[in-house]
Coordinates of C-alpha atoms and ligand atoms in Angstrom, one line a residue:
M1426 CA 244.6 89.6 124.6
A1427 CA 244.4 93.4 124.9
K1428 CA 241.0 95.0 124.3
A1429 CA 242.3 97.4 121.6
A1430 CA 243.9 94.5 119.8
V1431 CA 240.6 92.7 119.6
E1432 CA 238.7 95.8 118.2
T1433 CA 241.1 96.3 115.4
R1434 CA 241.1 92.7 114.2
K1435 CA 240.0 92.0 110.6
A1436 CA 236.8 90.2 111.7
F1437 CA 235.5 93.5 113.0
T1438 CA 236.3 95.5 109.9
P1439 CA 233.7 96.1 107.1
G1440 CA 233.5 93.4 104.4
K1441 CA 231.9 93.4 100.9
I1442 CA 229.6 90.8 99.3
A1443 CA 228.7 92.0 95.7
G1444 CA 227.2 95.5 96.2
L1445 CA 226.7 95.2 99.9
T1446 CA 229.1 96.3 102.7
L1447 CA 228.7 94.7 106.1
R1448 CA 229.8 96.5 109.2
N1449 CA 231.9 93.5 110.1
R1450 CA 232.7 90.0 108.8
T1451 CA 230.3 88.0 111.0
I1452 CA 227.1 86.5 109.6
R1453 CA 224.5 84.7 111.6
A1454 CA 224.3 81.3 110.0
G1455 CA 220.9 80.1 108.9
C1456 CA 219.4 78.4 112.0
F1457 CA 215.9 77.2 111.7
E1458 CA 214.0 79.4 114.2
G1459 CA 210.8 77.3 114.4
M1460 CA 209.0 80.6 115.2
C1461 CA 206.7 80.8 112.1
E1462 CA 203.3 79.6 113.3
K1463 CA 201.2 78.8 110.2
G1464 CA 204.2 79.8 108.1
N1465 CA 203.9 83.5 109.1
C1466 CA 206.6 86.0 109.9
T1467 CA 205.8 86.4 113.6
D1468 CA 206.7 89.0 116.3
L1469 CA 208.8 86.3 117.9
L1470 CA 210.9 85.9 114.7
I1471 CA 211.3 89.7 114.3
E1472 CA 212.5 90.1 117.9
H1473 CA 214.8 87.1 117.6
H1474 CA 216.6 88.7 114.6
R1475 CA 216.5 92.2 116.0
A1476 CA 218.3 90.9 119.1
V1477 CA 221.0 89.1 117.0
A1478 CA 221.4 92.4 115.1
A1479 CA 221.7 94.4 118.3
G1480 CA 224.3 91.9 119.5
G1481 CA 226.8 93.2 116.8
I1482 CA 226.5 90.7 113.9
G1483 CA 227.3 92.1 110.5
M1484 CA 224.3 90.3 108.8
T1485 CA 221.7 88.0 110.2
T1486 CA 220.1 85.2 108.1
V1487 CA 216.4 84.4 108.4
S1488 CA 216.5 80.7 108.1
Y1489 CA 215.0 78.1 105.9
V1490 CA 212.2 80.0 104.2
S1491 CA 210.5 77.9 101.7
V1492 CA 210.0 79.1 98.1
S1493 CA 206.5 77.6 98.1
E1494 CA 203.9 76.3 100.5
S1495 CA 204.3 72.6 99.3
A1496 CA 208.1 72.6 99.8
R1497 CA 208.1 72.9 103.6
A1498 CA 209.3 70.3 106.1
Y1499 CA 207.3 71.7 109.0
G1500 CA 204.0 73.5 109.6
H1501 CA 205.9 76.2 111.5
E1502 CA 208.2 77.0 108.6
M1503 CA 207.6 80.2 106.7
W1504 CA 207.0 80.3 102.9
M1505 CA 207.6 83.4 100.7
R1506 CA 204.4 85.0 99.6
R1507 CA 203.1 88.6 99.2
E1508 CA 200.6 88.3 102.1
I1509 CA 203.5 88.3 104.6
L1510 CA 205.4 91.2 103.0
P1511 CA 204.4 93.8 105.7
D1512 CA 205.7 91.6 108.5
L1513 CA 208.9 90.8 106.6
Q1514 CA 209.4 94.6 106.1
R1515 CA 209.0 95.0 109.8
L1516 CA 211.7 92.4 110.3
T1517 CA 214.2 93.9 108.0
S1518 CA 213.7 97.4 109.3
A1519 CA 214.1 96.2 112.9
V1520 CA 217.4 94.6 111.9
H1521 CA 218.5 97.7 109.9
K1522 CA 217.8 100.0 112.9
E1523 CA 220.3 97.9 114.9
G1524 CA 223.0 98.5 112.2
A1525 CA 223.0 95.0 110.7
A1526 CA 222.1 93.7 107.3
A1527 CA 219.4 91.0 106.7
S1528 CA 219.6 88.0 104.5
V1529 CA 217.1 85.2 104.0
Q1530 CA 217.9 81.6 103.3
L1531 CA 215.6 80.3 100.5
G1532 CA 215.1 76.6 100.1
H1533 CA 212.9 73.8 98.9
C1534 CA 212.9 70.6 101.1
G1535 CA 212.3 68.3 98.2
Y1536 CA 211.6 64.8 99.5
F1537 CA 212.0 66.0 103.1
A1538 CA 208.8 68.0 102.7
S1539 CA 206.0 66.9 105.0
K1540 CA 202.7 65.8 103.5
H1541 CA 201.3 65.7 107.0
D1542 CA 202.1 69.4 107.5
T1543 CA 201.5 70.8 104.0
G1544 CA 199.0 68.4 102.5
F1545 CA 201.2 68.1 99.3
Q1546 CA 203.0 65.0 98.0
P1547 CA 206.7 65.5 98.4
V1548 CA 208.8 65.7 95.2
G1549 CA 212.4 64.8 94.6
A1550 CA 215.0 64.0 92.0
S1551 CA 214.1 60.3 92.0
R1552 CA 211.7 57.9 93.7
R1553 CA 213.8 57.0 96.7
F1554 CA 212.7 56.0 100.2
N1555 CA 213.0 58.9 102.6
L1556 CA 213.7 57.9 106.2
F1557 CA 213.2 61.4 107.5
R1558 CA 209.6 61.5 106.4
I1559 CA 209.0 57.8 105.9
S1560 CA 207.7 58.3 102.4
F1561 CA 208.5 58.0 98.7
P1562 CA 208.7 61.3 96.7
K1563 CA 207.3 61.9 93.2
P1564 CA 210.2 62.3 90.8
M1565 CA 210.1 65.9 89.4
T1566 CA 209.1 66.4 85.7
E1567 CA 210.7 69.0 83.5
D1568 CA 207.7 71.3 84.2
D1569 CA 208.2 70.9 88.0
I1570 CA 211.8 71.8 87.6
K1571 CA 210.9 75.0 85.6
K1572 CA 208.3 75.9 88.2
V1573 CA 210.6 75.5 91.2
T1574 CA 213.3 77.5 89.4
Q1575 CA 210.9 80.3 88.9
D1576 CA 209.7 80.0 92.5
F1577 CA 213.3 80.6 93.7
A1578 CA 213.6 83.7 91.5
N1579 CA 210.2 85.0 92.6
A1580 CA 211.0 84.4 96.3
A1581 CA 214.3 86.3 95.8
L1582 CA 212.5 89.3 94.2
L1583 CA 210.0 89.3 97.1
A1584 CA 212.8 89.2 99.6
R1585 CA 214.4 92.3 98.0
E1586 CA 211.0 94.1 98.1
A1587 CA 210.8 93.2 101.8
G1588 CA 214.0 95.0 102.4
F1589 CA 216.4 92.0 102.6
D1590 CA 220.0 93.0 101.6
A1591 CA 220.9 89.5 100.4
V1592 CA 219.5 86.0 99.8
E1593 CA 221.1 82.6 100.4
V1594 CA 220.1 79.8 98.1
H1595 CA 220.2 76.5 100.1
S1596 CA 221.9 73.9 98.0
G1597 CA 223.2 71.7 100.8
H1598 CA 222.2 69.5 103.7
G1599 CA 220.2 67.0 101.5
Y1600 CA 217.4 69.5 100.6
L1601 CA 216.0 69.6 97.0
L1602 CA 219.0 71.1 95.2
S1603 CA 221.3 68.9 97.1
Q1604 CA 219.1 65.9 96.2
F1605 CA 219.8 66.6 92.6
L1606 CA 223.5 67.1 93.1
S1607 CA 224.0 64.0 95.1
P1608 CA 224.3 60.7 93.2
Y1609 CA 222.9 59.1 96.4
T1610 CA 219.5 60.5 95.7
N1611 CA 219.7 61.4 92.0
K1612 CA 219.1 58.2 90.0
R1613 CA 217.6 60.0 87.0
K1614 CA 218.3 58.9 83.4
D1615 CA 217.5 62.2 81.8
I1616 CA 219.5 65.4 81.4
Y1617 CA 219.3 66.1 85.1
G1618 CA 220.9 62.8 86.2
G1619 CA 224.1 60.8 85.7
S1620 CA 227.1 62.9 85.1
L1621 CA 228.0 65.7 87.5
E1622 CA 227.3 68.2 84.6
N1623 CA 223.8 66.8 84.4
R1624 CA 223.3 66.7 88.2
M1625 CA 224.3 70.3 88.4
R1626 CA 221.9 71.4 85.7
F1627 CA 218.9 72.2 87.9
P1628 CA 220.8 73.8 90.9
A1629 CA 222.9 75.8 88.5
G1630 CA 219.8 76.9 86.7
V1631 CA 218.3 78.1 90.0
V1632 CA 221.3 80.2 90.8
R1633 CA 221.3 81.6 87.2
A1634 CA 217.6 82.4 87.5
V1635 CA 218.0 84.2 90.8
R1636 CA 220.9 86.2 89.5
Q1637 CA 219.0 87.2 86.4
A1638 CA 216.0 88.3 88.4
M1639 CA 218.1 90.3 90.9
G1640 CA 220.5 92.1 88.5
P1641 CA 224.3 92.2 88.8
D1642 CA 224.9 93.7 92.3
F1643 CA 222.5 92.0 94.6
P1644 CA 224.3 89.6 96.9
V1645 CA 223.3 86.0 96.2
M1646 CA 225.0 83.6 98.6
V1647 CA 224.8 79.8 98.1
K1648 CA 225.1 77.3 100.9
M1649 CA 226.4 74.0 99.6
N1650 CA 227.9 70.7 100.8
V1651 CA 231.6 69.8 100.7
T1652 CA 230.5 66.3 101.6
D1653 CA 227.1 64.6 102.2
G1654 CA 228.8 62.3 104.7
I1655 CA 227.3 59.2 103.1
K1656 CA 228.5 56.5 100.8
G1657 CA 227.7 57.4 97.2
G1658 CA 227.2 61.1 98.0
I1659 CA 229.0 64.3 97.1
E1660 CA 232.6 64.5 98.1
I1661 CA 235.1 67.4 98.0
D1662 CA 236.3 67.0 94.4
D1663 CA 232.7 67.3 93.1
A1664 CA 232.1 70.1 95.6
V1665 CA 235.0 72.1 94.1
A1666 CA 233.5 71.7 90.6
I1667 CA 230.0 72.7 91.9
A1668 CA 231.4 75.8 93.7
R1669 CA 233.1 76.9 90.4
R1670 CA 229.8 76.4 88.6
F1671 CA 227.8 78.4 91.1
E1672 CA 230.3 81.2 90.8
A1673 CA 230.0 81.1 87.0
E1674 CA 226.2 81.3 87.3
G1675 CA 226.4 84.4 89.3
A1676 CA 226.7 83.5 93.0
S1677 CA 228.3 86.4 95.0
G1678 CA 229.5 84.2 97.9
L1679 CA 229.6 80.6 99.1
V1680 CA 229.0 78.9 102.4
P1681 CA 230.5 75.5 102.4
S1682 CA 228.8 73.1 104.8
C1683 CA 228.1 69.4 105.0
G1684 CA 225.7 66.6 106.0
F1685 CA 222.5 65.1 104.8
T1686 CA 219.5 65.8 107.0
S1687 CA 217.9 62.4 106.7
K1688 CA 221.2 60.4 107.0
T1689 CA 223.9 62.4 108.7
P1690 CA 222.0 65.3 110.4
F1691 CA 224.7 65.9 113.1
M1692 CA 227.6 66.1 110.6
M1693 CA 226.8 69.8 110.0
M1694 CA 226.8 70.6 113.8
R1695 CA 229.0 67.9 115.4
G1696 CA 228.9 67.2 119.2
N1697 CA 226.2 65.7 121.4
R1698 CA 223.2 63.9 119.8
P1699 CA 220.2 64.8 122.0
I1700 CA 218.2 61.7 121.0
L1701 CA 215.7 61.8 123.9
E1702 CA 214.9 65.5 123.3
F1703 CA 214.6 64.7 119.5
A1704 CA 212.1 61.9 120.3
A1705 CA 210.2 64.2 122.7
A1706 CA 209.8 66.9 120.2
D1707 CA 208.7 64.6 117.3
K1708 CA 205.0 64.6 116.6
D1709 CA 205.2 61.5 114.5
F1710 CA 204.7 58.4 116.6
I1711 CA 206.7 56.0 114.4
R1712 CA 209.6 58.3 114.2
R1713 CA 209.5 59.0 118.0
F1714 CA 209.4 55.3 118.7
G1715 CA 212.3 54.6 116.2
L1716 CA 214.4 57.4 117.7
L1717 CA 213.8 56.3 121.3
F1718 CA 214.8 52.7 120.6
F1719 CA 217.2 52.9 117.7
G1720 CA 218.3 56.5 117.8
N1721 CA 221.9 55.7 118.9
I1722 CA 222.3 53.4 115.9
I1723 CA 220.4 55.4 113.3
V1724 CA 221.8 58.9 114.2
Q1725 CA 225.5 58.9 113.6
E1726 CA 227.8 60.7 116.0
F1727 CA 230.4 63.3 114.8
T1728 CA 233.0 64.5 117.2
Y1729 CA 233.0 68.3 117.6
K1730 CA 236.1 70.4 117.1
N1731 CA 236.5 74.1 116.6
L1732 CA 236.6 75.2 112.9
F1733 CA 235.6 71.7 111.9
L1734 CA 235.0 72.5 108.2
M1735 CA 238.1 74.7 107.7
Q1736 CA 240.2 72.3 105.5
E1737 CA 237.4 71.5 103.1
A1738 CA 236.2 75.1 103.0
L1739 CA 239.7 76.2 102.1
K1740 CA 239.7 74.0 99.1
I1741 CA 236.5 75.7 97.9
A1742 CA 237.9 79.2 98.7
K1743 CA 241.0 78.4 96.6
A1744 CA 238.9 77.3 93.7
V1745 CA 236.8 80.5 93.4
K1746 CA 237.3 84.3 93.4
I1747 CA 234.1 85.2 95.2
P1748 CA 234.0 85.5 99.1
V1749 CA 233.7 82.3 101.1
A1750 CA 232.2 82.4 104.5
L1751 CA 233.5 79.7 106.9
V1752 CA 230.9 78.0 109.0
G1753 CA 231.1 75.3 111.7
G1754 CA 232.5 75.4 115.2
I1755 CA 233.5 79.1 115.3
C1756 CA 233.2 79.8 119.0
S1757 CA 235.9 82.3 120.0
V1758 CA 237.9 85.3 119.1
N1759 CA 240.8 82.9 118.3
D1760 CA 238.5 81.0 115.9
L1761 CA 237.6 84.3 114.1
E1762 CA 241.2 85.2 113.9
T1763 CA 242.2 81.8 112.5
A1764 CA 239.5 82.0 109.9
M1765 CA 240.6 85.5 108.8
N1766 CA 244.2 84.5 108.7
A1767 CA 243.4 81.5 106.6
G1768 CA 241.9 83.9 104.0
F1769 CA 238.1 83.6 104.6
E1770 CA 236.3 86.9 104.0
F1771 CA 233.4 86.1 106.4
V1772 CA 232.5 83.7 109.1
E1773 CA 229.0 82.4 109.9
L1774 CA 228.0 81.8 113.5
G1775 CA 225.2 79.4 114.5
R1776 CA 225.1 78.0 118.0
A1777 CA 227.3 80.8 119.5
T1778 CA 224.6 83.3 118.7
I1779 CA 221.8 81.0 119.9
R1780 CA 223.6 80.7 123.1
D1781 CA 224.2 84.4 123.4
P1782 CA 222.9 86.9 120.8
D1783 CA 225.3 89.5 122.1
I1784 CA 228.4 87.4 121.5
V1785 CA 229.8 89.5 118.7
N1786 CA 229.7 92.7 120.7
K1787 CA 231.2 90.9 123.7
W1788 CA 234.0 89.6 121.5
Q1789 CA 234.6 93.0 119.9
K1790 CA 234.8 94.7 123.3
A1791 CA 236.9 91.8 124.6
E1792 CA 234.4 91.2 127.5
V1793 CA 234.6 87.5 126.8
M1794 CA 236.9 85.7 124.4
A1795 CA 234.8 82.6 123.7
A1796 CA 231.1 81.6 123.6
D1797 CA 230.1 79.1 126.4
C1798 CA 228.0 76.9 124.1
D1799 CA 228.9 73.3 124.9
H1800 CA 227.4 71.8 121.6
C1801 CA 224.8 69.9 123.5
N1802 CA 222.7 70.5 120.4
R1803 CA 219.5 70.5 122.3
C1804 CA 218.6 73.7 120.4
V1805 CA 218.4 71.5 117.3
A1806 CA 215.9 69.2 119.0
V1807 CA 213.6 72.0 120.3
M1808 CA 213.3 73.7 117.0
N1809 CA 211.6 70.6 115.6
G1810 CA 208.6 71.3 117.8
G1811 CA 208.7 75.1 118.4
P1812 CA 210.9 78.1 118.8
V1813 CA 214.7 77.6 119.0
Y1814 CA 216.4 78.6 122.2
C1815 CA 219.5 77.7 124.2
V1816 CA 218.3 75.0 126.5
C1817 CA 221.3 75.1 128.8
N1818 CA 221.8 77.6 131.6
K1819 CA 225.3 78.5 132.5
K1820 CA 225.8 75.4 134.6
G1821 CA 224.6 73.3 131.7
H1822 CA 221.3 72.2 133.2
L1823 CA 218.1 71.8 131.3
K1824 CA 216.3 75.1 131.5
R1825 CA 213.0 73.9 130.2
R1826 CA 211.7 70.4 129.3
I1827 CA 210.0 69.8 126.0
G1828 CA 206.6 68.3 126.1
S1829 CA 205.7 65.5 123.7
K1830 CA 203.4 68.0 121.9
G1831 CA 206.2 70.4 121.2
I1832 CA 206.2 74.0 122.3
D1833 CA 203.5 76.5 121.7
A1834 CA 205.3 79.7 120.6
S1835 CA 202.6 82.0 121.9
K1836 CA 203.4 81.0 125.5
Y1837 CA 206.9 82.3 125.3
R1838 CA 208.2 85.8 125.3
A1839 CA 210.8 86.4 122.7
S1840 CA 213.2 87.7 125.4
A1841 CA 213.0 84.4 127.1
L1842 CA 214.1 82.5 124.0
I1843 CA 217.2 84.4 123.1
Ligands
FMN2615 C1 219.2 75.0 115.9 C2 219.9 74.9 114.5 C3 219.1 75.0 113.4 C4 219.8 75.0 112.1 N1 219.0 75.2 111.0 C5 219.6 75.3 109.8 C6 218.9 75.7 108.7 O1 217.7 75.9 108.7 N2 219.6 75.9 107.5 C7 220.9 75.7 107.4 O2 221.5 75.9 106.4 N3 221.7 75.3 108.5 C8 221.0 75.1 109.7 N4 221.8 74.8 110.8 C9 223.2 74.6 110.6 C10 224.0 75.9 110.9 O3 223.7 76.9 109.9 C11 225.5 75.7 110.9 O4 225.9 75.3 109.6 C12 225.9 74.7 112.0 O5 225.2 74.9 113.2 C13 227.4 74.8 112.3 O6 227.7 76.1 112.8 P1 228.0 76.5 114.3 O7 229.0 75.5 114.8 O8 228.4 77.9 114.4 O9 226.7 76.2 115.1 C14 221.2 74.8 112.0 C15 221.9 74.7 113.2 C16 221.3 74.8 114.4 C17 222.1 74.7 115.7

């Protein structure tokens, strides 16, 4: 493929989400960075996103930021609060100086929240055993629902004050909003459970509240599941109706994804299951033991293929008028081109940018045509205990072993992690 031809491809032309124009159509997918010691916005996190921005991405997404302290799954997960505003402002201005836009993924872990790390009792749609945290959540009351809805709106307002150009509401992967959408976890008998209309009530209300808080032009993306990958969970027909509802409530763009963190965690990534590394990074003795001995049975395998969500995401794209970003297995210039030709306005890149933060520049300049990520997914294991990084060197060997106590972020230079 000739260099000039690559530079003029649609993926490298500006794209619009609501009132925001991105320099190209690539977005760094929300990938939990594990860099927020004590829930703070650290220098490591700032440098990580600055580097991704310098690498040519159109917009980088700061990942899984909790809308409240109690809603976190990890101690090293950030939560939105005024106290960290100056550091968030440093992050967004570092990203802007490199020519990219900055988004923040806002979420609530629901019954995946960790009482051990936060000291708070996890809440959820219904009282249902949670294998991920080995606990039962408290079913949310009407007041809890109102409070969390307001927390999302407040977090979005704070994000804009911090200089973020967009927010992404996380309504997939089995987190709180997904727990309400999914009949697998939502067993409620009130107006928030039962029919799809009822199950959508709370997540739709969150999108509406965020839209109302932000005004008409601010980009509000929503990440959602096309399938939970579990019996009795969300499937594509429901997902199409959910996508339409999010659009009607004011979403500016959608990111169709899949998988349920506690049941089918590798569905959203596909490829290798790094069970040993997962066990090593887990601080919980029971879970570590369970993973070591039963990991291969408990953690389901999903075969990797490029553009693995394309068919389902197309069904969503056809059902709505707002831009849809394709995520999942986009690893080469050919993949970008296939996604653009299929009609997607944007693509989101996860592991390709963890493997090489400069990958978009390299693709645009035709220095390389594909990322050399081999989907070993060890990056997913390390982020449980500390900062995310690509564990493989070019030959695919382990670069660094994870200790059973996880990784102390302060011991690593940001440049060594990206
Ligand atoms: C290390 C890692 C962390 C991730 N953390 C998140 C997250 O916090 N929120 C989210 O929505 N998706 C998360 N994902 C999923 C990605 O956003 C993306 O959907 C998935 O990796 C597929 O895209 P890819 O093939 O480009 O990697 C994570 C993926 C990886 C590899």
